[in-house]
Amino acid sequence: MVEVPDFDALYRSDPDPWQVGSSFYEQRKLGVVLACLTRSVYPLAWDPACGTGELAAGLAGRCDLVLATDASPEAVQLTATRCADLAVTVAPLRQPSAPRWPPGVAGPGRLALAVVAEFAYYLPAADRSQFWVLLDAIAAPEGEIAVVHWRHQPHDGFLSGADVNAEAVGWLTEAGWSAAVRHDDRDFVLDVLIRATT
Ligand SMILES: C[S@@+](CC[C@H](N)C(=O)[O-])C[C@H]1O[C@@H](n2cnc3c(N)ncnc32)[C@H](O)[C@@H]1O
């Protein structure tokens, strides 16, 4: 049986448990993610599991406003500190439970960009399905969704990153999205989807 980690305890014992701020692998991955986003500027982006805030800080250079949320209050605090001088709004929010809207996204069709990084494999299947539905609902008509995961299966996750990305692409393609970028790295996979144009 999968036991999802106690993320708060992890962040309390180490403020950067995955070395996101210090490892070359993580910094390079962030660079790849930013390079693969298809537009130069986005009005509004959402990082739904912001962790230590490195991605949110990177997105802030390309977005008028970044909404950074996480289920862990410890992560929210770390991101708030990391992004203190940036156009980043930080708040606690567990996916996919209510309230389903991230702060600042008051209704459907407003979100220009969502970047799902290294967390959907911690959601059980039913929650993942709800999460893909939510992303589709809140994304703008010209919206973009990037999904990036470690290719392998975390011992405390429900499935591998490769399978999470395949599921996201399959689900979103069915919902009318199309692949803009597919990046296959040795240890991570990245898919960028845009709404299919007719
Ligand atoms: C491996 S960390 C990744 C953090 C960040 N996205 C990154 O790439 O560095 C996973 C994060 O997902 C968050 N998380 C796990 N389940 C969540 C959920 N149901 N809703 C929101 N955040 C969640 C955890 O608190 C943790 O910060």
Short mmCIF file of N, CA and C and ligand atoms in Angstrom, two decimals, residues 4-8 10-11 16-18 20 26 29 47-55 69-73 75-76 93-97 115-124 127 131 148, ligand 1:
data_model
loop_
_atom_site.label_atom_id
_atom_site.label_comp_id
_atom_site.label_asym_id
_atom_site.label_seq_id
_atom_site.Cartn_x
_atom_site.Cartn_y
_atom_site.Cartn_z
N VAL A 4 1.66 8.05 1.31
CA VAL A 4 2.11 9.37 0.85
C VAL A 4 2.88 10.05 1.99
N PRO A 5 4.01 10.71 1.66
CA PRO A 5 4.82 11.30 2.72
C PRO A 5 4.09 12.39 3.51
N ASP A 6 4.58 12.59 4.73
CA ASP A 6 4.15 13.74 5.52
C ASP A 6 5.06 14.90 5.09
N PHE A 7 4.58 15.68 4.13
CA PHE A 7 5.43 16.71 3.52
C PHE A 7 5.83 17.77 4.54
N ASP A 8 4.91 18.09 5.46
CA ASP A 8 5.26 19.08 6.48
C ASP A 8 6.45 18.61 7.30
N LEU A 10 8.71 16.49 6.41
CA LEU A 10 9.90 16.50 5.55
C LEU A 10 10.52 17.89 5.50
N TYR A 11 9.67 18.91 5.28
CA TYR A 11 10.19 20.28 5.18
C TYR A 11 10.71 20.78 6.53
N ASP A 16 15.00 21.94 2.22
CA ASP A 16 15.05 21.65 0.78
C ASP A 16 15.32 20.15 0.59
N PRO A 17 14.29 19.32 0.89
CA PRO A 17 14.52 17.87 0.93
C PRO A 17 14.93 17.27 -0.40
N TRP A 18 14.59 17.91 -1.52
CA TRP A 18 14.96 17.37 -2.84
C TRP A 18 16.10 18.18 -3.48
N VAL A 20 16.27 21.14 -4.47
CA VAL A 20 15.80 21.86 -5.66
C VAL A 20 16.59 23.15 -5.88
N GLU A 26 18.35 19.64 -10.73
CA GLU A 26 17.11 20.40 -10.54
C GLU A 26 17.17 21.76 -11.24
N LYS A 29 16.80 21.11 -14.91
CA LYS A 29 15.41 20.76 -15.23
C LYS A 29 14.54 22.02 -15.27
N ASP A 47 1.24 27.52 -10.00
CA ASP A 47 2.12 26.41 -9.59
C ASP A 47 1.40 25.72 -8.43
N PRO A 48 0.72 24.60 -8.68
CA PRO A 48 -0.20 24.03 -7.69
C PRO A 48 0.45 23.23 -6.57
N ALA A 49 1.77 23.01 -6.62
CA ALA A 49 2.46 22.30 -5.52
C ALA A 49 3.85 22.92 -5.45
N CYS A 50 3.91 24.11 -4.89
CA CYS A 50 5.07 24.99 -5.10
C CYS A 50 6.31 24.58 -4.33
N GLY A 51 6.19 23.70 -3.33
CA GLY A 51 7.38 23.23 -2.61
C GLY A 51 8.20 24.38 -2.05
N THR A 52 9.46 24.43 -2.44
CA THR A 52 10.35 25.47 -1.91
C THR A 52 10.28 26.78 -2.69
N GLY A 53 9.52 26.81 -3.79
CA GLY A 53 9.31 28.06 -4.51
C GLY A 53 10.28 28.34 -5.64
N GLU A 54 11.14 27.37 -5.96
CA GLU A 54 12.11 27.63 -7.04
C GLU A 54 11.42 27.81 -8.39
N LEU A 55 10.46 26.95 -8.68
CA LEU A 55 9.75 27.07 -9.96
C LEU A 55 8.95 28.38 -10.00
N THR A 69 0.70 27.62 -4.79
CA THR A 69 -0.05 27.00 -3.69
C THR A 69 0.57 25.65 -3.36
N ASP A 70 0.28 25.17 -2.18
CA ASP A 70 0.77 23.86 -1.76
C ASP A 70 -0.09 23.41 -0.59
N ALA A 71 -0.23 22.08 -0.45
CA ALA A 71 -0.98 21.55 0.68
C ALA A 71 -0.22 21.74 1.99
N SER A 72 1.09 21.85 1.91
CA SER A 72 1.91 21.93 3.12
C SER A 72 2.12 23.38 3.55
N PRO A 73 1.69 23.73 4.77
CA PRO A 73 1.95 25.09 5.26
C PRO A 73 3.45 25.41 5.31
N ALA A 75 5.73 24.36 3.19
CA ALA A 75 6.12 24.70 1.82
C ALA A 75 5.64 26.12 1.48
N VAL A 76 4.44 26.44 1.90
CA VAL A 76 3.90 27.79 1.63
C VAL A 76 4.81 28.85 2.24
N LEU A 93 -3.20 25.38 -0.29
CA LEU A 93 -4.33 24.82 -1.05
C LEU A 93 -4.03 23.36 -1.38
N ARG A 94 -4.90 22.48 -0.95
CA ARG A 94 -4.72 21.05 -1.24
C ARG A 94 -5.50 20.70 -2.50
N GLN A 95 -4.88 19.94 -3.36
CA GLN A 95 -5.56 19.49 -4.57
C GLN A 95 -6.06 18.06 -4.39
N PRO A 96 -7.22 17.74 -4.92
CA PRO A 96 -8.13 18.62 -5.65
C PRO A 96 -9.30 19.06 -4.78
N SER A 97 -9.14 19.05 -3.46
CA SER A 97 -10.29 19.29 -2.60
C SER A 97 -10.68 20.77 -2.58
N VAL A 115 1.75 24.91 -14.31
CA VAL A 115 2.91 24.02 -14.38
C VAL A 115 2.80 23.01 -13.23
N VAL A 116 2.58 21.78 -13.61
CA VAL A 116 2.39 20.69 -12.64
C VAL A 116 3.73 19.97 -12.50
N ALA A 117 4.42 20.23 -11.40
CA ALA A 117 5.80 19.74 -11.28
C ALA A 117 5.95 18.82 -10.08
N GLU A 118 6.27 17.58 -10.36
CA GLU A 118 6.73 16.64 -9.32
C GLU A 118 5.72 16.45 -8.20
N PHE A 119 4.43 16.41 -8.54
CA PHE A 119 3.52 16.11 -7.43
C PHE A 119 2.33 15.24 -7.79
N ALA A 120 1.96 15.14 -9.08
CA ALA A 120 0.71 14.41 -9.38
C ALA A 120 0.86 12.92 -9.07
N TYR A 121 2.09 12.40 -8.99
CA TYR A 121 2.19 10.98 -8.62
C TYR A 121 1.91 10.74 -7.14
N TYR A 122 1.73 11.82 -6.38
CA TYR A 122 1.33 11.65 -4.98
C TYR A 122 -0.19 11.68 -4.82
N LEU A 123 -0.91 11.88 -5.92
CA LEU A 123 -2.37 11.89 -5.86
C LEU A 123 -2.91 10.51 -6.24
N PRO A 124 -3.88 9.98 -5.48
CA PRO A 124 -4.52 8.74 -5.91
C PRO A 124 -5.30 8.96 -7.20
N ASP A 127 -8.28 11.37 -7.42
CA ASP A 127 -7.89 12.78 -7.25
C ASP A 127 -7.19 13.31 -8.50
N PHE A 131 -8.22 16.43 -10.79
CA PHE A 131 -7.25 17.51 -11.00
C PHE A 131 -7.14 17.87 -12.48
N VAL A 148 5.59 18.08 -15.57
CA VAL A 148 6.96 17.57 -15.52
C VAL A 148 7.13 16.71 -14.27
C1 LIG B 1 8.33 16.51 -4.51
S1 LIG B 1 7.63 18.01 -3.93
C2 LIG B 1 7.70 19.01 -5.44
C3 LIG B 1 7.68 20.48 -5.16
C4 LIG B 1 7.83 21.37 -6.39
N1 LIG B 1 6.69 21.24 -7.30
C5 LIG B 1 9.11 21.07 -7.13
O1 LIG B 1 9.07 20.60 -8.26
O2 LIG B 1 10.16 21.31 -6.54
C6 LIG B 1 5.90 17.60 -3.87
C7 LIG B 1 5.05 18.74 -3.34
O3 LIG B 1 3.69 18.42 -3.56
C8 LIG B 1 2.95 18.91 -2.46
N2 LIG B 1 1.69 18.16 -2.45
C9 LIG B 1 1.54 16.82 -2.27
N3 LIG B 1 0.25 16.48 -2.34
C10 LIG B 1 -0.42 17.63 -2.57
C11 LIG B 1 -1.80 17.94 -2.76
N4 LIG B 1 -2.74 17.00 -2.71
N5 LIG B 1 -2.14 19.22 -3.00
C12 LIG B 1 -1.20 20.20 -3.07
N6 LIG B 1 0.11 19.96 -2.88
C13 LIG B 1 0.49 18.70 -2.64
C14 LIG B 1 3.85 18.65 -1.28
O4 LIG B 1 3.52 19.39 -0.14
C15 LIG B 1 5.21 18.99 -1.86
O5 LIG B 1 5.54 20.35 -1.64
#
